[in-house]
Structure formats: C-alpha cells, structure tokens
mmCIF file of C-alpha atoms in Angstrom:
data_model
loop_
_atom_site.group_PDB
_atom_site.id
_atom_site.type_symbol
_atom_site.label_atom_id
_atom_site.label_comp_id
_atom_site.label_asym_id
_atom_site.label_seq_id
_atom_site.Cartn_x
_atom_site.Cartn_y
_atom_site.Cartn_z
ATOM 1 C CA UNK A 1 30.677 6.241 -80.224
ATOM 2 C CA UNK A 2 26.871 6.140 -80.326
ATOM 3 C CA UNK A 3 24.756 7.497 -83.161
ATOM 4 C CA UNK A 4 20.998 7.978 -83.301
ATOM 5 C CA UNK A 5 19.352 7.837 -86.713
ATOM 6 C CA UNK A 6 15.949 9.399 -87.293
ATOM 7 C CA UNK A 7 13.651 8.492 -90.165
ATOM 8 C CA UNK A 8 14.314 11.709 -92.076
ATOM 9 C CA UNK A 9 18.084 11.396 -91.830
ATOM 10 C CA UNK A 10 17.964 7.776 -92.945
ATOM 11 C CA UNK A 11 15.867 8.584 -95.991
ATOM 12 C CA UNK A 12 18.500 11.134 -96.996
ATOM 13 C CA UNK A 13 21.484 8.860 -96.385
ATOM 14 C CA UNK A 14 22.625 6.639 -99.245
ATOM 15 C CA UNK A 15 23.855 3.074 -98.766
ATOM 16 C CA UNK A 16 27.547 3.980 -98.969
ATOM 17 C CA UNK A 17 27.000 6.770 -96.425
ATOM 18 C CA UNK A 18 25.308 4.358 -94.037
ATOM 19 C CA UNK A 19 28.166 1.874 -94.459
ATOM 20 C CA UNK A 20 30.713 4.598 -93.685
ATOM 21 C CA UNK A 21 28.719 5.747 -90.658
ATOM 22 C CA UNK A 22 28.502 2.190 -89.343
ATOM 23 C CA UNK A 23 32.259 1.697 -89.757
ATOM 24 C CA UNK A 24 32.942 4.766 -87.611
ATOM 25 C CA UNK A 25 30.323 4.019 -84.947
ATOM 26 C CA UNK A 26 30.290 1.528 -82.087
ATOM 27 C CA UNK A 27 26.512 1.490 -81.638
ATOM 28 C CA UNK A 28 23.590 2.893 -83.596
ATOM 29 C CA UNK A 29 20.136 3.499 -82.146
ATOM 30 C CA UNK A 30 17.615 3.495 -84.973
ATOM 31 C CA UNK A 31 14.185 5.135 -84.760
ATOM 32 C CA UNK A 32 13.341 5.096 -88.455
ATOM 33 C CA UNK A 33 9.788 3.767 -88.325
ATOM 34 C CA UNK A 34 7.912 2.406 -90.042
ATOM 35 C CA UNK A 35 10.869 0.035 -90.053
ATOM 36 C CA UNK A 36 9.329 -2.053 -92.832
ATOM 37 C CA UNK A 37 9.980 0.935 -95.121
ATOM 38 C CA UNK A 38 13.164 2.511 -93.748
ATOM 39 C CA UNK A 39 14.813 0.174 -91.243
ATOM 40 C CA UNK A 40 16.618 -2.481 -93.276
ATOM 41 C CA UNK A 41 19.475 -0.328 -94.660
ATOM 42 C CA UNK A 42 20.480 0.717 -91.140
ATOM 43 C CA UNK A 43 20.349 -2.796 -89.699
ATOM 44 C CA UNK A 44 22.176 -4.202 -92.732
ATOM 45 C CA UNK A 45 24.966 -1.625 -92.432
ATOM 46 C CA UNK A 46 25.450 -2.574 -88.785
ATOM 47 C CA UNK A 47 25.472 -6.313 -89.526
ATOM 48 C CA UNK A 48 27.976 -5.775 -92.354
ATOM 49 C CA UNK A 49 30.383 -3.737 -90.238
ATOM 50 C CA UNK A 50 30.241 -5.350 -86.790
ATOM 51 C CA UNK A 51 28.405 -2.356 -85.337
ATOM 52 C CA UNK A 52 26.008 -2.875 -82.441
ATOM 53 C CA UNK A 53 22.418 -1.853 -83.066
ATOM 54 C CA UNK A 54 19.268 -1.059 -81.041
ATOM 55 C CA UNK A 55 15.846 -0.020 -82.263
ATOM 56 C CA UNK A 56 12.314 0.688 -81.060
ATOM 57 C CA UNK A 57 10.298 -1.206 -83.639
ATOM 58 C CA UNK A 58 7.271 -3.321 -82.817
ATOM 59 C CA UNK A 59 6.998 -4.774 -86.319
ATOM 60 C CA UNK A 60 7.442 -8.498 -85.777
ATOM 61 C CA UNK A 61 7.042 -9.434 -89.488
ATOM 62 C CA UNK A 62 9.951 -7.110 -90.267
ATOM 63 C CA UNK A 63 12.054 -8.593 -87.438
ATOM 64 C CA UNK A 64 11.192 -12.078 -88.756
ATOM 65 C CA UNK A 65 12.556 -11.126 -92.182
ATOM 66 C CA UNK A 66 15.661 -9.442 -90.717
ATOM 67 C CA UNK A 67 16.541 -12.590 -88.752
ATOM 68 C CA UNK A 68 16.347 -14.652 -91.929
ATOM 69 C CA UNK A 69 18.535 -12.189 -93.830
ATOM 70 C CA UNK A 70 21.082 -10.924 -91.313
ATOM 71 C CA UNK A 71 21.300 -13.091 -88.173
ATOM 72 C CA UNK A 72 24.135 -15.261 -89.521
ATOM 73 C CA UNK A 73 25.999 -12.217 -90.870
ATOM 74 C CA UNK A 74 25.693 -10.379 -87.558
ATOM 75 C CA UNK A 75 27.051 -13.441 -85.727
ATOM 76 C CA UNK A 76 29.958 -13.650 -88.155
ATOM 77 C CA UNK A 77 30.832 -9.968 -87.695
ATOM 78 C CA UNK A 78 30.122 -9.951 -83.931
ATOM 79 C CA UNK A 79 27.405 -7.327 -84.243
ATOM 80 C CA UNK A 80 24.890 -7.372 -81.376
ATOM 81 C CA UNK A 81 21.560 -6.385 -82.889
ATOM 82 C CA UNK A 82 18.575 -5.941 -80.569
ATOM 83 C CA UNK A 83 15.301 -4.886 -82.202
ATOM 84 C CA UNK A 84 12.219 -4.107 -80.096
ATOM 85 C CA UNK A 85 14.264 -2.525 -77.314
ATOM 86 C CA UNK A 86 11.586 0.048 -76.430
ATOM 87 C CA UNK A 87 8.131 -0.313 -74.940
ATOM 88 C CA UNK A 88 7.943 -3.118 -77.472
ATOM 89 C CA UNK A 89 9.127 -5.353 -75.857
ATOM 90 C CA UNK A 90 11.344 -4.600 -72.859
ATOM 91 C CA UNK A 91 8.772 -4.787 -70.020
ATOM 92 C CA UNK A 92 7.491 -8.175 -71.195
ATOM 93 C CA UNK A 93 10.898 -9.612 -72.075
ATOM 94 C CA UNK A 94 12.542 -8.546 -68.820
ATOM 95 C CA UNK A 95 9.625 -9.670 -66.650
ATOM 96 C CA UNK A 96 9.686 -13.107 -68.309
ATOM 97 C CA UNK A 97 13.464 -13.352 -67.849
ATOM 98 C CA UNK A 98 13.387 -12.318 -64.185
ATOM 99 C CA UNK A 99 10.441 -14.530 -63.222
ATOM 100 C CA UNK A 100 11.799 -17.599 -65.041
ATOM 101 C CA UNK A 101 14.984 -17.276 -63.015
ATOM 102 C CA UNK A 102 13.143 -16.594 -59.784
ATOM 103 C CA UNK A 103 10.954 -19.667 -60.246
ATOM 104 C CA UNK A 104 13.995 -21.874 -60.793
ATOM 105 C CA UNK A 105 15.799 -20.353 -57.819
ATOM 106 C CA UNK A 106 12.830 -20.479 -55.439
ATOM 107 C CA UNK A 107 11.362 -23.879 -56.347
ATOM 108 C CA UNK A 108 14.314 -25.653 -57.977
ATOM 109 C CA UNK A 109 12.061 -26.247 -60.981
ATOM 110 C CA UNK A 110 11.691 -25.134 -64.570
ATOM 111 C CA UNK A 111 9.319 -22.262 -65.315
ATOM 112 C CA UNK A 112 6.241 -23.502 -67.156
ATOM 113 C CA UNK A 113 4.642 -20.166 -67.947
ATOM 114 C CA UNK A 114 4.666 -16.444 -67.243
ATOM 115 C CA UNK A 115 1.437 -14.462 -67.435
ATOM 116 C CA UNK A 116 1.752 -10.690 -67.558
ATOM 117 C CA UNK A 117 -0.762 -7.851 -67.602
ATOM 118 C CA UNK A 118 -0.760 -4.135 -68.241
ATOM 119 C CA UNK A 119 -2.187 -3.481 -64.793
ATOM 120 C CA UNK A 120 -2.719 0.266 -65.138
ATOM 121 C CA UNK A 121 -1.481 3.017 -67.418
ATOM 122 C CA UNK A 122 -1.826 6.515 -68.781
ATOM 123 C CA UNK A 123 -0.007 7.012 -72.062
ATOM 124 C CA UNK A 124 -0.566 8.244 -75.603
ATOM 125 C CA UNK A 125 0.003 6.904 -79.108
ATOM 126 C CA UNK A 126 2.000 8.767 -81.751
ATOM 127 C CA UNK A 127 1.136 9.082 -85.395
ATOM 128 C CA UNK A 128 4.110 6.959 -86.386
ATOM 129 C CA UNK A 129 2.991 4.057 -84.211
ATOM 130 C CA UNK A 130 -0.545 4.294 -85.552
ATOM 131 C CA UNK A 131 0.685 4.409 -89.147
ATOM 132 C CA UNK A 132 2.815 1.316 -88.553
ATOM 133 C CA UNK A 133 -0.174 -0.693 -87.315
ATOM 134 C CA UNK A 134 -2.223 0.325 -90.340
ATOM 135 C CA UNK A 135 0.539 -0.281 -92.884
ATOM 136 C CA UNK A 136 1.348 -3.799 -91.668
ATOM 137 C CA UNK A 137 -1.751 -5.088 -93.459
ATOM 138 C CA UNK A 138 -0.826 -3.227 -96.644
ATOM 139 C CA UNK A 139 2.789 -4.364 -96.676
ATOM 140 C CA UNK A 140 2.468 -8.066 -95.728
ATOM 141 C CA UNK A 141 0.159 -10.815 -96.880
ATOM 142 C CA UNK A 142 -2.152 -12.431 -94.353
ATOM 143 C CA UNK A 143 -0.159 -15.648 -94.759
ATOM 144 C CA UNK A 144 3.106 -13.923 -93.889
ATOM 145 C CA UNK A 145 1.491 -12.122 -90.951
ATOM 146 C CA UNK A 146 0.122 -15.389 -89.577
ATOM 147 C CA UNK A 147 3.481 -17.165 -89.979
ATOM 148 C CA UNK A 148 5.620 -14.376 -88.545
ATOM 149 C CA UNK A 149 3.277 -13.584 -85.654
ATOM 150 C CA UNK A 150 3.098 -17.147 -84.341
ATOM 151 C CA UNK A 151 4.252 -17.065 -80.681
ATOM 152 C CA UNK A 152 7.423 -19.077 -81.415
ATOM 153 C CA UNK A 153 8.093 -17.649 -84.894
ATOM 154 C CA UNK A 154 11.275 -15.818 -83.856
ATOM 155 C CA UNK A 155 12.667 -18.538 -81.619
ATOM 156 C CA UNK A 156 15.738 -20.402 -82.900
ATOM 157 C CA UNK A 157 14.276 -23.599 -81.392
ATOM 158 C CA UNK A 158 10.725 -24.885 -81.066
ATOM 159 C CA UNK A 159 9.231 -26.475 -77.953
ATOM 160 C CA UNK A 160 8.733 -30.222 -78.173
ATOM 161 C CA UNK A 161 5.597 -30.138 -76.057
ATOM 162 C CA UNK A 162 4.488 -26.545 -75.561
ATOM 163 C CA UNK A 163 1.506 -25.744 -73.405
ATOM 164 C CA UNK A 164 -1.445 -23.674 -74.540
ATOM 165 C CA UNK A 165 -2.616 -20.298 -73.334
ATOM 166 C CA UNK A 166 -3.987 -20.246 -69.793
ATOM 167 C CA UNK A 167 -7.660 -21.079 -69.346
ATOM 168 C CA UNK A 168 -9.869 -19.991 -66.501
ATOM 169 C CA UNK A 169 -13.354 -20.846 -65.382
ATOM 170 C CA UNK A 170 -16.068 -21.704 -67.877
ATOM 171 C CA UNK A 171 -17.868 -18.458 -67.040
ATOM 172 C CA UNK A 172 -14.994 -16.266 -68.243
ATOM 173 C CA UNK A 173 -14.201 -18.523 -71.200
ATOM 174 C CA UNK A 174 -17.738 -17.919 -72.510
ATOM 175 C CA UNK A 175 -16.749 -14.285 -73.027
ATOM 176 C CA UNK A 176 -13.212 -14.990 -74.257
ATOM 177 C CA UNK A 177 -11.749 -13.520 -71.069
ATOM 178 C CA UNK A 178 -9.604 -14.746 -68.199
ATOM 179 C CA UNK A 179 -9.508 -14.069 -64.478
ATOM 180 C CA UNK A 180 -6.127 -14.191 -62.714
ATOM 181 C CA UNK A 181 -6.299 -13.200 -59.028
ATOM 182 C CA UNK A 182 -2.550 -12.465 -58.836
ATOM 183 C CA UNK A 183 -2.926 -9.964 -61.689
ATOM 184 C CA UNK A 184 -5.921 -8.067 -60.397
ATOM 185 C CA UNK A 185 -8.850 -10.058 -61.734
ATOM 186 C CA UNK A 186 -10.409 -9.817 -65.206
ATOM 187 C CA UNK A 187 -7.922 -9.939 -68.093
ATOM 188 C CA UNK A 188 -8.760 -8.891 -71.640
ATOM 189 C CA UNK A 189 -6.980 -8.508 -74.992
ATOM 190 C CA UNK A 190 -3.849 -6.343 -75.011
ATOM 191 C CA UNK A 191 -2.948 -4.797 -78.344
ATOM 192 C CA UNK A 192 0.816 -5.445 -77.925
ATOM 193 C CA UNK A 193 0.476 -8.999 -76.621
ATOM 194 C CA UNK A 194 1.245 -10.894 -79.821
ATOM 195 C CA UNK A 195 4.306 -8.714 -80.449
ATOM 196 C CA UNK A 196 5.697 -9.210 -76.951
ATOM 197 C CA UNK A 197 5.011 -12.947 -77.007
ATOM 198 C CA UNK A 198 7.193 -13.371 -80.099
ATOM 199 C CA UNK A 199 10.134 -11.536 -78.517
ATOM 200 C CA UNK A 200 9.911 -13.290 -75.137
ATOM 201 C CA UNK A 201 9.856 -16.662 -76.872
ATOM 202 C CA UNK A 202 12.941 -15.724 -78.900
ATOM 203 C CA UNK A 203 14.679 -15.022 -75.583
ATOM 204 C CA UNK A 204 13.472 -18.407 -74.326
ATOM 205 C CA UNK A 205 14.890 -20.058 -77.453
ATOM 206 C CA UNK A 206 18.271 -18.320 -77.213
ATOM 207 C CA UNK A 207 18.691 -19.284 -73.565
ATOM 208 C CA UNK A 208 17.464 -22.820 -74.347
ATOM 209 C CA UNK A 209 20.233 -23.201 -76.902
ATOM 210 C CA UNK A 210 22.802 -22.128 -74.329
ATOM 211 C CA UNK A 211 21.381 -24.563 -71.765
ATOM 212 C CA UNK A 212 21.578 -27.388 -74.284
ATOM 213 C CA UNK A 213 25.108 -26.697 -75.548
ATOM 214 C CA UNK A 214 26.447 -26.272 -72.013
ATOM 215 C CA UNK A 215 24.472 -29.267 -70.711
ATOM 216 C CA UNK A 216 23.129 -27.078 -67.901
ATOM 217 C CA UNK A 217 19.281 -26.928 -67.830
ATOM 218 C CA UNK A 218 19.347 -24.225 -65.159
ATOM 219 C CA UNK A 219 20.504 -21.694 -67.761
ATOM 220 C CA UNK A 220 17.185 -21.993 -69.619
ATOM 221 C CA UNK A 221 13.683 -20.916 -68.668
ATOM 222 C CA UNK A 222 12.172 -24.390 -69.020
ATOM 223 C CA UNK A 223 11.504 -26.790 -71.918
ATOM 224 C CA UNK A 224 7.741 -26.091 -72.080
ATOM 225 C CA UNK A 225 7.868 -22.359 -71.329
ATOM 226 C CA UNK A 226 4.966 -20.214 -72.515
ATOM 227 C CA UNK A 227 4.455 -16.446 -72.167
ATOM 228 C CA UNK A 228 1.049 -14.778 -72.414
ATOM 229 C CA UNK A 229 0.153 -11.129 -72.017
ATOM 230 C CA UNK A 230 -3.129 -9.383 -71.241
ATOM 231 C CA UNK A 231 -4.548 -6.095 -70.047
ATOM 232 C CA UNK A 232 -6.428 -5.755 -66.779
ATOM 233 C CA UNK A 233 -10.036 -4.671 -67.200
ATOM 234 C CA UNK A 234 -12.125 -2.878 -64.606
ATOM 235 C CA UNK A 235 -14.845 -5.480 -64.916
ATOM 236 C CA UNK A 236 -16.423 -8.131 -67.095
ATOM 237 C CA UNK A 237 -18.313 -5.690 -69.342
ATOM 238 C CA UNK A 238 -15.291 -3.425 -69.842
ATOM 239 C CA UNK A 239 -13.121 -6.424 -70.689
ATOM 240 C CA UNK A 240 -15.637 -7.723 -73.200
ATOM 241 C CA UNK A 241 -16.008 -4.324 -74.908
ATOM 242 C CA UNK A 242 -12.233 -3.931 -75.225
ATOM 243 C CA UNK A 243 -11.889 -7.425 -76.660
ATOM 244 C CA UNK A 244 -14.671 -6.834 -79.187
ATOM 245 C CA UNK A 245 -13.294 -3.439 -80.216
ATOM 246 C CA UNK A 246 -9.737 -4.683 -80.802
ATOM 247 C CA UNK A 247 -10.941 -7.815 -82.571
ATOM 248 C CA UNK A 248 -13.351 -5.909 -84.825
ATOM 249 C CA UNK A 249 -10.803 -3.302 -85.877
ATOM 250 C CA UNK A 250 -8.226 -6.009 -86.563
ATOM 251 C CA UNK A 251 -10.675 -7.992 -88.689
ATOM 252 C CA UNK A 252 -11.770 -4.937 -90.684
ATOM 253 C CA UNK A 253 -8.161 -3.922 -91.350
ATOM 254 C CA UNK A 254 -7.233 -7.457 -92.413
ATOM 255 C CA UNK A 255 -9.813 -7.453 -95.221
ATOM 256 C CA UNK A 256 -8.782 -5.252 -98.181
ATOM 257 C CA UNK A 257 -12.252 -3.808 -99.036
ATOM 258 C CA UNK A 258 -12.963 -2.653 -95.481
ATOM 259 C CA UNK A 259 -9.330 -1.585 -94.944
ATOM 260 C CA UNK A 260 -9.500 0.739 -97.952
ATOM 261 C CA UNK A 261 -12.517 2.426 -96.385
ATOM 262 C CA UNK A 262 -11.514 2.328 -92.722
ATOM 263 C CA UNK A 263 -7.805 3.202 -92.836
ATOM 264 C CA UNK A 264 -8.229 6.746 -94.289
ATOM 265 C CA UNK A 265 -10.931 7.469 -91.712
ATOM 266 C CA UNK A 266 -8.710 6.304 -88.858
ATOM 267 C CA UNK A 267 -5.813 8.407 -90.170
ATOM 268 C CA UNK A 268 -8.008 11.486 -90.496
ATOM 269 C CA UNK A 269 -10.135 11.356 -87.377
ATOM 270 C CA UNK A 270 -8.724 8.910 -84.825
ATOM 271 C CA UNK A 271 -4.915 9.177 -84.687
ATOM 272 C CA UNK A 272 -2.127 11.738 -84.870
ATOM 273 C CA UNK A 273 -0.352 12.372 -88.159
ATOM 274 C CA UNK A 274 3.138 10.858 -88.590
ATOM 275 C CA UNK A 275 5.687 12.944 -86.721
ATOM 276 C CA UNK A 276 3.096 14.111 -84.216
ATOM 277 C CA UNK A 277 1.931 12.730 -80.914
ATOM 278 C CA UNK A 278 0.815 13.586 -77.397
ATOM 279 C CA UNK A 279 1.849 17.019 -76.151
ATOM 280 C CA UNK A 280 4.524 17.447 -73.506
ATOM 281 C CA UNK A 281 1.899 18.810 -71.155
ATOM 282 C CA UNK A 282 -0.394 15.816 -71.589
ATOM 283 C CA UNK A 283 2.488 13.408 -70.902
ATOM 284 C CA UNK A 284 3.476 14.899 -67.545
ATOM 285 C CA UNK A 285 1.284 12.504 -65.565
ATOM 286 C CA UNK A 286 1.785 9.459 -67.798
ATOM 287 C CA UNK A 287 2.781 6.160 -66.205
ATOM 288 C CA UNK A 288 2.907 2.429 -66.876
ATOM 289 C CA UNK A 289 2.337 -0.361 -64.385
ATOM 290 C CA UNK A 290 2.680 -4.082 -65.103
ATOM 291 C CA UNK A 291 2.139 -7.221 -63.025
ATOM 292 C CA UNK A 292 3.196 -10.794 -63.803
ATOM 293 C CA UNK A 293 3.132 -14.260 -62.308
ATOM 294 C CA UNK A 294 5.583 -17.070 -63.011
ATOM 295 C CA UNK A 295 4.411 -20.657 -62.587
ATOM 296 C CA UNK A 296 6.721 -23.584 -61.855
ATOM 297 C CA UNK A 297 6.293 -26.933 -63.573
ATOM 298 C CA UNK A 298 4.313 -29.671 -61.808
ATOM 299 C CA UNK A 299 2.486 -27.145 -59.649
ATOM 300 C CA UNK A 300 5.497 -26.543 -57.401
ATOM 301 C CA UNK A 301 4.678 -22.896 -56.818
ATOM 302 C CA UNK A 302 4.302 -19.370 -58.149
ATOM 303 C CA UNK A 303 6.264 -16.132 -58.019
ATOM 304 C CA UNK A 304 4.846 -12.678 -58.721
ATOM 305 C CA UNK A 305 6.505 -9.457 -59.785
ATOM 306 C CA UNK A 306 5.631 -5.895 -60.686
ATOM 307 C CA UNK A 307 7.227 -3.336 -62.967
ATOM 308 C CA UNK A 308 6.460 0.377 -62.682
ATOM 309 C CA UNK A 309 7.568 3.293 -64.850
ATOM 310 C CA UNK A 310 6.720 6.883 -63.922
ATOM 311 C CA UNK A 311 6.448 7.817 -67.613
ATOM 312 C CA UNK A 312 4.391 6.970 -70.662
ATOM 313 C CA UNK A 313 5.437 4.912 -73.646
ATOM 314 C CA UNK A 314 7.697 7.440 -75.369
ATOM 315 C CA UNK A 315 9.779 8.445 -72.363
ATOM 316 C CA UNK A 316 9.854 4.771 -71.331
ATOM 317 C CA UNK A 317 11.234 3.817 -74.749
ATOM 318 C CA UNK A 318 13.965 6.450 -74.460
ATOM 319 C CA UNK A 319 14.881 5.008 -71.056
ATOM 320 C CA UNK A 320 14.984 1.377 -72.176
ATOM 321 C CA UNK A 321 17.104 2.202 -75.233
ATOM 322 C CA UNK A 322 19.492 4.329 -73.181
ATOM 323 C CA UNK A 323 19.845 1.632 -70.518
ATOM 324 C CA UNK A 324 20.646 -0.982 -73.159
ATOM 325 C CA UNK A 325 23.235 1.318 -74.722
ATOM 326 C CA UNK A 326 24.771 1.817 -71.280
ATOM 327 C CA UNK A 327 25.215 -1.943 -70.798
ATOM 328 C CA UNK A 328 26.671 -2.454 -74.276
ATOM 329 C CA UNK A 329 29.055 0.519 -74.227
ATOM 330 C CA UNK A 330 30.001 0.848 -70.555
ATOM 331 C CA UNK A 331 28.950 -2.371 -68.851
ATOM 332 C CA UNK A 332 30.527 -5.789 -68.618
ATOM 333 C CA UNK A 333 29.127 -6.932 -71.925
ATOM 334 C CA UNK A 334 31.245 -10.085 -71.879
ATOM 335 C CA UNK A 335 29.342 -11.259 -68.795
ATOM 336 C CA UNK A 336 25.934 -11.053 -70.509
ATOM 337 C CA UNK A 337 24.309 -13.676 -72.706
ATOM 338 C CA UNK A 338 24.549 -11.212 -75.604
ATOM 339 C CA UNK A 339 28.289 -10.871 -74.998
ATOM 340 C CA UNK A 340 28.792 -14.629 -74.716
ATOM 341 C CA UNK A 341 26.874 -15.207 -77.939
ATOM 342 C CA UNK A 342 29.096 -12.581 -79.529
ATOM 343 C CA UNK A 343 26.621 -11.325 -82.076
ATOM 344 C CA UNK A 344 23.414 -11.949 -83.951
ATOM 345 C CA UNK A 345 19.863 -10.643 -83.814
ATOM 346 C CA UNK A 346 19.181 -10.934 -80.105
ATOM 347 C CA UNK A 347 16.690 -9.660 -77.515
ATOM 348 C CA UNK A 348 16.686 -7.253 -74.551
ATOM 349 C CA UNK A 349 16.694 -10.186 -72.104
ATOM 350 C CA UNK A 350 20.093 -11.340 -73.401
ATOM 351 C CA UNK A 351 21.567 -8.285 -71.648
ATOM 352 C CA UNK A 352 20.608 -10.072 -68.426
ATOM 353 C CA UNK A 353 20.985 -8.913 -64.852
ATOM 354 C CA UNK A 354 23.125 -5.929 -65.815
ATOM 355 C CA UNK A 355 20.243 -4.618 -67.879
ATOM 356 C CA UNK A 356 17.741 -5.199 -65.065
ATOM 357 C CA UNK A 357 19.986 -3.254 -62.683
ATOM 358 C CA UNK A 358 20.587 -0.429 -65.161
ATOM 359 C CA UNK A 359 16.869 -0.139 -65.902
ATOM 360 C CA UNK A 360 16.276 0.232 -62.165
ATOM 361 C CA UNK A 361 18.882 2.997 -61.980
ATOM 362 C CA UNK A 362 17.179 4.719 -64.920
ATOM 363 C CA UNK A 363 13.708 4.562 -63.334
ATOM 364 C CA UNK A 364 12.215 1.257 -64.493
ATOM 365 C CA UNK A 365 11.416 -0.330 -61.130
ATOM 366 C CA UNK A 366 11.029 -4.103 -61.155
ATOM 367 C CA UNK A 367 10.440 -5.954 -57.895
ATOM 368 C CA UNK A 368 9.681 -9.581 -57.008
ATOM 369 C CA UNK A 369 7.130 -10.196 -54.293
ATOM 370 C CA UNK A 370 8.066 -12.349 -51.328
#
C-alpha cells in the first residue's frame, strides 16, 4: 500500500494518527514542504514503524538533522527512507552513480570526479519552493547552514584525501567561472548545486562503506571522489551575470537586516504564493537537459553522459518519485544497495540499476556516450 501525504493533510493529522497510518502503509510519499516545518512527524512515523518513505525535499539542513535523529532507528526497523527523491537530487545522484560505474568498467580505475551541468532547460518555480529557499535563513543559523551544507556533510564517511573543485584556465578563474568543453563551454553557478553535491556524496559514502566491509573496492566510486555541478551559460557575460545575481541574493538573504527588507519584496513581486506555481499551459513545453563527465584517477580517461526529461521540474519530480516507488514496491528490492542495507536514511542512487532502468521506462532518458 502506498500513501501520499500533502502538507495540508499532515498539518491536520495528529501524531497518533500518523503512527497508525504508517503501521498500515508499506510506503509513504511525503510532499509536505517546507519540510523543516512539517516533514519530521511523517519521517519519524515511518522510521518508528518500518515503513518505507520517499520525499521531494531539497532542504539539506533538515535532512542533516533527520539523519542524526532517525538513521539508526530506520536501520533497526528496516525502514528505507530516501529524501530528495525529486528534481532534488535524482538527476545529479543517478548521473554520478552511472558515470562512476562506467569509469571503473571502461578504464579499470576508480572515478576521481564527476562534473555535471544543467545544459538547457525550460521550467518554472512554485511558491512552495521559493518559500523554502527564503525560510532556510530564518529557520537555521549561519553556522548550522555552513556545517550542514558542506559537500560531505551527509556522508557516513569522509574522504582521506579529497580533491578540490575543478579549476580551468586563469582567464575563466578571474571571473569565477569554468569552461568544460565536454559540457558545452562556459559553466556558471547553479542554484541547486550545493544541495545535489551533498546527496551525491552521501551516496558515495554509503557505497564506500559497502566496498570497505566487503573488501571489494570495485563496489565504490573511488576513495577521492568529488562531485561538482554547474549550469551552462550562453557566454562569458551571461555566466558572470548569473553568478553575480545568485551570489548577491544569497548574501542579502543571509544577513538579517537585508533579509527582513528583501524577503517580503521577493514574496510579493518575484515569486508565486505557496500552493501556486506555473500554469498547466505554460508547462506544456517544459524540459530539462543535463550533461556530465566522469574522470578516472591518474588521467586514465573520461566518460560522458546525458540525461533528458521532456518535462519541467514538477512533472519530473512526480516521475522520479513514482519510479522509486515502483522499484521499492514491485522491483527486486533485495538486489539493490538499499535492499542490502536493509534500512536507514539512504539516497536515490542506492536503488541502483533497477532505478536507472525504471526511470528510462518512465521517460527519464540517460545515455552514456561511446
């Protein structure tokens, strides 16, 4: 049995009702954002009752806290809990998983890094997503945000000698940009990058633990693995303007005096109200297109891949959640990393090749270039 819980329904449900619902349900899909306000009771009920759980959050500080509180309990009760199973962070997590394995297969070497870009897109942003981004600064201290948003903050293990972010020519570094020929040229800041990097590195850590306990390095991505994400810009000037805009808004929202002034203006004039979003008509031609390159250690070679979705972020999230539910409820869950781990707060990539195949059947087309 699968149950979806919306934010309104969750607010109306009391703790004992949630516990009873979890006891009677095999899997719950939660869309109760902002999760920092409404999500914990649902996740806790699932962890307490051995119920599987998926959600669409992109709130890494909340996920960080949920791991600390409920990971051990979910393992004990064999509850598979996968946050960020929507647009945050399935494309990034699955691309990193697939390319890390392709690099090892093709070059018989560990994967040193994966670089991914939002190559092209047309999609909208809902009021709920916008509210979440604004409320993060109100709900968490800057210290907690910095700690929880570190690239390896969610990983159960830490790299012994991690590599830094990729660097390009001096010319692009002067502008804080990067040029990657395999990804279409100029790369600039992507607003979801830090979120996706935390999730992909948790996947790296979970698979690293398996590789270590089984004494089989081939099961892991690579000991020094690093994931970075960008957005392709049409040119140097466009990339610089995007970087400055995202950086300026982030800085102004981080400082309480300017946040108190700016946030109400953004809510009133720049974004949809909570519960509202792009119209059905405007979403008809939405799409998402990603590109990524995986790099083998010691310069042994590269592998490239692309992921295309003929929908925008909201339809894509519905697809990725549904595909994950399909694997958990009707697939060979015991053959996935999530099934072998048995429970805990996991990641989309722990659903493995079955998830990649199911995503393809559902319209998320991932291909590796020859």
